[in-house]
Amino acid sequence: MKIEVLTLFPELVEQVAKFGMPRVAVERGAMQLSTRQLRDYSGNRWRRVDERTFGGGPGMVIQAEPLTQAIEAAKASIGPAKVVSLSPQGERFDQRWAERLSAEPGLILICGRYEGIDERVAPQIDLELSVGDFVLSGGELPAMVIVDSIARLLPGVLGHEASAASDSFSNGLLDHPHYSRPEVWRGEAVPEVLMSGDHAAIRRWRLKQGLERTLLRRPDLLNELKLDAEQLKLLREIVNEQLHGQDGRSE
Ligand code: 4FV
């Protein structure tokens, strides 16, 4: 898939393709990442693309004309693409959105700066996304977050295809705890079940741990899930253990 990022700081955004899974995705041809400098469409010798917000008050706004020209140029460059604007006013970005966007042939990501972009550009925007309820200085880091989360979902990118499927949130739950060598570290041993070679027991333990973490840390996620019979049974076990003070981790 092709992703083009419209930004005032291309050199920042381009860093994301130099490391980790985005780099692998680009090297394996699963993703093409390009940037487009909004200032190239300023139409003035100061290369300014922002102006004061109407109605008074502090802050500058990215103007409609340069942004529209950049969007049009991006579409001409990468072909069919969903236009996505990053801002705190957007829908909350999550793993489900990463999965949806990873299926698109192309994305054009608009990085806001200042107070945001002129509202008259809204009809050209297919989707507005927020990476969280906080205010950054620009949309570049959110764009890089989205690029990274998509890259690892693209076919042929993760070494073990199952990894993406078993990630946190892939089944709507938080991930289970992980352990690695040594088996005993400063007197603390890895849970026996993980050393048992009993794959059914390991799968069950991991599912139960993910359910417990989700219940204790992010119960809101449980509201959005339709748990199956096994998950409900494990959840009942967890609640009983919590009520009677047992730690299910050692099972
Ligand atoms: C943001 C977010 C974000 C707000 C002012 C850029 C900044 C400036 N984008 N999720 N949270 N954007 O804070 O996506 O326009």
Short mmCIF file of C-alpha atoms and ligand atoms in Angstrom, two decimals:
data_model
loop_
_atom_site.label_atom_id
_atom_site.label_comp_id
_atom_site.label_asym_id
_atom_site.label_seq_id
_atom_site.Cartn_x
_atom_site.Cartn_y
_atom_site.Cartn_z
CA MET A 1 0.00 0.00 0.00
CA LYS A 2 1.02 3.60 -0.61
CA ILE A 3 1.01 6.19 2.17
CA GLU A 4 1.73 9.86 1.52
CA VAL A 5 2.03 12.26 4.44
CA LEU A 6 1.32 15.98 3.95
CA THR A 7 3.38 17.87 6.51
CA LEU A 8 5.48 20.91 7.39
CA PHE A 9 8.18 18.56 8.70
CA PRO A 10 8.88 15.79 6.15
CA GLU A 11 12.26 15.11 7.74
CA LEU A 12 10.51 14.14 10.97
CA VAL A 13 7.98 11.82 9.36
CA GLU A 14 10.58 10.13 7.14
CA GLN A 15 12.37 8.83 10.23
CA VAL A 16 9.60 6.30 10.79
CA ALA A 17 10.62 4.35 7.68
CA LYS A 18 14.19 3.94 8.91
CA PHE A 19 13.43 1.62 11.80
CA GLY A 20 11.51 -1.50 12.78
CA MET A 21 8.50 -2.83 10.94
CA PRO A 22 7.91 0.23 8.72
CA ARG A 23 11.46 -0.22 7.45
CA VAL A 24 10.85 -3.92 6.85
CA ALA A 25 7.54 -3.14 5.11
CA VAL A 26 9.26 -0.68 2.76
CA GLU A 27 12.22 -3.00 2.09
CA ARG A 28 9.85 -5.89 1.29
CA GLY A 29 7.73 -3.73 -0.99
CA ALA A 30 4.64 -4.06 1.19
CA MET A 31 4.49 -0.32 1.81
CA GLN A 32 5.62 2.82 -0.03
CA LEU A 33 5.91 5.87 2.21
CA SER A 34 6.26 9.36 0.78
CA THR A 35 6.03 12.86 2.20
CA ARG A 36 4.88 16.12 0.66
CA GLN A 37 6.00 19.50 2.01
CA LEU A 38 2.95 21.74 2.41
CA ARG A 39 5.13 24.84 2.05
CA ASP A 40 5.73 23.92 -1.60
CA TYR A 41 2.10 25.00 -2.20
CA SER A 42 2.27 28.31 -0.30
CA GLY A 43 2.14 30.48 -3.45
CA ASN A 44 4.31 33.10 -1.71
CA ARG A 45 8.01 33.76 -1.33
CA TRP A 46 7.86 33.32 2.44
CA ARG A 47 6.53 29.77 1.93
CA ARG A 48 3.88 30.54 4.52
CA VAL A 49 0.81 28.31 4.61
CA ASP A 50 -0.79 29.58 7.78
CA GLU A 51 -2.82 32.63 8.71
CA ARG A 52 -4.51 34.00 11.82
CA THR A 53 -7.80 32.41 12.76
CA PHE A 54 -10.87 34.54 11.95
CA GLY A 55 -12.95 35.75 14.89
CA GLY A 56 -9.91 36.76 16.91
CA GLY A 57 -8.07 34.91 19.61
CA PRO A 58 -4.64 33.28 19.52
CA GLY A 59 -3.38 30.80 17.03
CA MET A 60 -2.81 30.23 13.37
CA VAL A 61 -4.60 27.98 10.89
CA ILE A 62 -3.29 26.07 7.88
CA GLN A 63 -4.96 27.68 4.88
CA ALA A 64 -7.35 25.88 2.57
CA GLU A 65 -5.67 26.65 -0.77
CA PRO A 66 -2.17 25.24 -0.19
CA LEU A 67 -3.61 22.22 1.60
CA THR A 68 -6.08 21.54 -1.20
CA GLN A 69 -3.36 21.79 -3.82
CA ALA A 70 -1.21 19.37 -1.81
CA ILE A 71 -4.09 16.90 -1.48
CA GLU A 72 -4.71 17.06 -5.22
CA ALA A 73 -1.01 16.54 -5.95
CA ALA A 74 -0.89 13.59 -3.55
CA LYS A 75 -3.89 11.95 -5.22
CA ALA A 76 -2.28 12.43 -8.62
CA SER A 77 0.89 10.87 -7.25
CA ILE A 78 -0.31 7.77 -5.40
CA GLY A 79 -3.70 7.09 -7.00
CA PRO A 80 -6.75 5.85 -5.09
CA ALA A 81 -6.34 6.85 -1.44
CA LYS A 82 -8.39 7.61 1.66
CA VAL A 83 -7.71 11.13 2.92
CA VAL A 84 -7.18 11.07 6.69
CA SER A 85 -6.74 14.16 8.87
CA LEU A 86 -5.03 13.80 12.26
CA SER A 87 -6.49 15.92 15.04
CA PRO A 88 -7.82 15.71 18.61
CA GLN A 89 -11.31 16.21 17.13
CA GLY A 90 -11.10 12.89 15.31
CA GLU A 91 -12.43 9.42 16.08
CA ARG A 92 -10.14 7.56 18.49
CA PHE A 93 -7.52 5.56 16.56
CA ASP A 94 -7.20 1.98 17.76
CA GLN A 95 -6.17 -1.48 16.55
CA ARG A 96 -9.45 -1.88 14.69
CA TRP A 97 -8.73 1.28 12.74
CA ALA A 98 -5.18 0.04 12.06
CA GLU A 99 -6.63 -3.16 10.64
CA ARG A 100 -9.17 -1.31 8.51
CA LEU A 101 -6.63 1.17 7.14
CA SER A 102 -4.10 -1.60 6.40
CA ALA A 103 -6.60 -2.94 3.84
CA GLU A 104 -6.70 0.33 1.90
CA PRO A 105 -4.72 0.65 -1.39
CA GLY A 106 -3.54 4.12 -0.35
CA LEU A 107 -3.68 6.70 2.41
CA ILE A 108 -3.05 10.45 2.41
CA LEU A 109 -2.33 11.59 5.97
CA ILE A 110 -2.72 15.31 6.76
CA CYS A 111 -0.61 16.52 9.68
CA GLY A 112 -2.19 19.50 11.42
CA ARG A 113 -0.14 22.24 13.01
CA TYR A 114 -1.06 25.38 14.96
CA GLU A 115 -4.82 25.44 15.72
CA GLY A 116 -5.52 23.05 12.86
CA ILE A 117 -6.69 23.32 9.27
CA ASP A 118 -9.29 25.58 7.58
CA GLU A 119 -12.69 23.91 7.98
CA ARG A 120 -13.49 24.49 4.30
CA VAL A 121 -11.12 21.61 3.48
CA ALA A 122 -13.40 19.19 5.37
CA PRO A 123 -15.32 17.97 2.26
CA GLN A 124 -12.03 16.59 0.88
CA ILE A 125 -11.36 14.60 4.06
CA ASP A 126 -12.70 11.05 4.33
CA LEU A 127 -11.77 10.43 7.95
CA GLU A 128 -10.52 12.37 10.97
CA LEU A 129 -8.57 10.40 13.59
CA SER A 130 -7.11 11.17 17.01
CA VAL A 131 -4.38 9.13 18.69
CA GLY A 132 -5.55 10.27 22.11
CA ASP A 133 -7.18 12.95 24.21
CA PHE A 134 -4.16 15.22 24.49
CA VAL A 135 -2.77 18.07 22.43
CA LEU A 136 0.48 17.69 20.49
CA SER A 137 2.33 20.39 18.58
CA GLY A 138 1.64 18.65 15.31
CA GLY A 139 0.06 15.68 13.57
CA GLU A 140 3.43 14.21 12.54
CA LEU A 141 3.87 11.88 15.53
CA PRO A 142 0.26 10.62 15.16
CA ALA A 143 0.96 9.99 11.46
CA MET A 144 4.09 8.01 12.38
CA VAL A 145 2.11 6.01 14.96
CA ILE A 146 -0.47 5.14 12.31
CA VAL A 147 2.21 4.20 9.76
CA ASP A 148 3.90 1.90 12.30
CA SER A 149 0.69 0.21 13.43
CA ILE A 150 -0.34 -0.43 9.80
CA ALA A 151 3.09 -1.59 8.59
CA ARG A 152 3.23 -4.56 10.96
CA LEU A 153 -0.18 -5.75 9.75
CA LEU A 154 0.75 -5.85 6.07
CA PRO A 155 1.25 -9.32 4.56
CA GLY A 156 4.80 -10.61 4.67
CA VAL A 157 6.06 -8.02 7.15
CA LEU A 158 5.98 -9.72 10.56
CA GLY A 159 8.34 -12.74 10.63
CA HIS A 160 5.70 -14.95 12.22
CA GLU A 161 2.31 -14.15 10.70
CA ALA A 162 0.64 -15.21 13.92
CA SER A 163 2.36 -12.44 15.89
CA ALA A 164 -0.03 -9.75 14.70
CA ALA A 165 -2.95 -12.06 15.35
CA SER A 166 -1.84 -12.67 18.96
CA ASP A 167 -1.00 -9.07 19.79
CA SER A 168 -2.73 -7.09 22.44
CA PHE A 169 -6.12 -6.03 21.11
CA SER A 170 -6.04 -8.52 18.23
CA ASN A 171 -8.80 -10.46 20.05
CA GLY A 172 -9.98 -7.29 21.75
CA LEU A 173 -8.12 -8.21 24.97
CA LEU A 174 -4.86 -7.02 26.46
CA ASP A 175 -1.88 -9.29 25.85
CA HIS A 176 -0.76 -11.94 28.36
CA PRO A 177 2.54 -11.62 30.28
CA HIS A 178 5.72 -12.72 28.49
CA TYR A 179 8.85 -14.36 29.92
CA SER A 180 12.22 -15.29 28.43
CA ARG A 181 15.54 -16.80 29.54
CA PRO A 182 16.75 -17.40 32.18
CA GLU A 183 14.06 -19.73 33.56
CA VAL A 184 14.83 -18.46 37.06
CA TRP A 185 15.90 -14.84 37.38
CA ARG A 186 16.96 -13.46 40.78
CA GLY A 187 15.00 -16.26 42.41
CA GLU A 188 11.80 -15.71 40.40
CA ALA A 189 10.82 -18.60 38.16
CA VAL A 190 8.83 -18.51 34.92
CA PRO A 191 5.26 -19.87 35.45
CA GLU A 192 5.49 -23.67 35.25
CA VAL A 193 2.75 -23.97 32.63
CA LEU A 194 4.95 -22.14 30.11
CA MET A 195 7.68 -24.76 30.57
CA SER A 196 5.26 -27.71 30.37
CA GLY A 197 5.13 -28.13 26.61
CA ASP A 198 1.37 -28.59 27.03
CA HIS A 199 0.21 -26.24 24.27
CA ALA A 200 -3.47 -26.49 25.20
CA ALA A 201 -2.68 -25.56 28.81
CA ILE A 202 -0.41 -22.73 27.64
CA ARG A 203 -3.09 -21.35 25.34
CA ARG A 204 -5.63 -21.46 28.16
CA TRP A 205 -3.25 -19.82 30.62
CA ARG A 206 -2.44 -17.02 28.15
CA LEU A 207 -6.11 -16.42 27.42
CA LYS A 208 -6.90 -16.30 31.15
CA GLN A 209 -4.03 -13.91 31.81
CA GLY A 210 -5.21 -11.62 29.01
CA LEU A 211 -8.74 -11.66 30.38
CA GLU A 212 -7.49 -10.91 33.92
CA ARG A 213 -5.34 -8.01 32.75
CA THR A 214 -8.22 -6.62 30.71
CA LEU A 215 -10.66 -6.94 33.63
CA LEU A 216 -8.28 -5.25 36.07
CA ARG A 217 -6.73 -2.60 33.81
CA ARG A 218 -9.19 -1.91 30.99
CA PRO A 219 -12.67 -3.18 31.94
CA ASP A 220 -14.04 -0.78 29.34
CA LEU A 221 -12.72 -3.08 26.63
CA LEU A 222 -14.85 -5.94 27.96
CA ASN A 223 -17.99 -3.89 27.29
CA GLU A 224 -17.22 -4.00 23.57
CA LEU A 225 -16.61 -7.76 23.40
CA LYS A 226 -18.91 -10.71 22.92
CA LEU A 227 -17.10 -13.31 25.04
CA ASP A 228 -17.41 -16.97 24.07
CA ALA A 229 -18.23 -19.77 26.53
CA GLU A 230 -14.56 -20.49 27.31
CA GLN A 231 -13.80 -16.82 27.94
CA LEU A 232 -16.84 -16.44 30.20
CA LYS A 233 -15.82 -19.54 32.18
CA LEU A 234 -12.31 -18.18 32.63
CA LEU A 235 -13.69 -14.79 33.63
CA ARG A 236 -15.76 -16.44 36.35
CA GLU A 237 -12.62 -18.21 37.59
CA ILE A 238 -10.76 -14.90 37.65
CA VAL A 239 -13.49 -13.13 39.61
CA ASN A 240 -13.55 -15.97 42.15
CA GLU A 241 -9.77 -15.83 42.48
CA GLN A 242 -9.88 -12.07 42.91
CA LEU A 243 -12.59 -12.38 45.55
CA HIS A 244 -10.70 -15.12 47.41
CA GLY A 245 -7.26 -13.58 46.98
CA GLN A 246 -5.57 -16.20 44.76
CA ASP A 247 -3.13 -15.24 41.99
CA GLY A 248 -3.98 -17.24 38.90
CA ARG A 249 -0.55 -16.55 37.34
CA SER A 250 1.16 -19.56 38.93
CA GLU A 251 -1.31 -22.08 37.49
C1 4FV B 1 -3.45 15.09 17.50
C2 4FV B 1 -3.94 14.07 18.34
C3 4FV B 1 -2.97 16.42 17.93
C4 4FV B 1 -3.38 19.56 17.77
C5 4FV B 1 -2.94 20.94 17.33
C6 4FV B 1 -1.74 19.31 16.01
C7 4FV B 1 -2.28 18.66 17.25
C8 4FV B 1 -2.11 20.76 16.09
N1 4FV B 1 -3.51 14.66 16.23
N2 4FV B 1 -4.26 13.02 17.54
N3 4FV B 1 -4.07 14.09 19.70
N4 4FV B 1 -2.76 17.31 16.94
O1 4FV B 1 -2.79 16.67 19.11
O2 4FV B 1 -3.99 13.40 16.27
O3 4FV B 1 -2.90 21.09 14.97
#
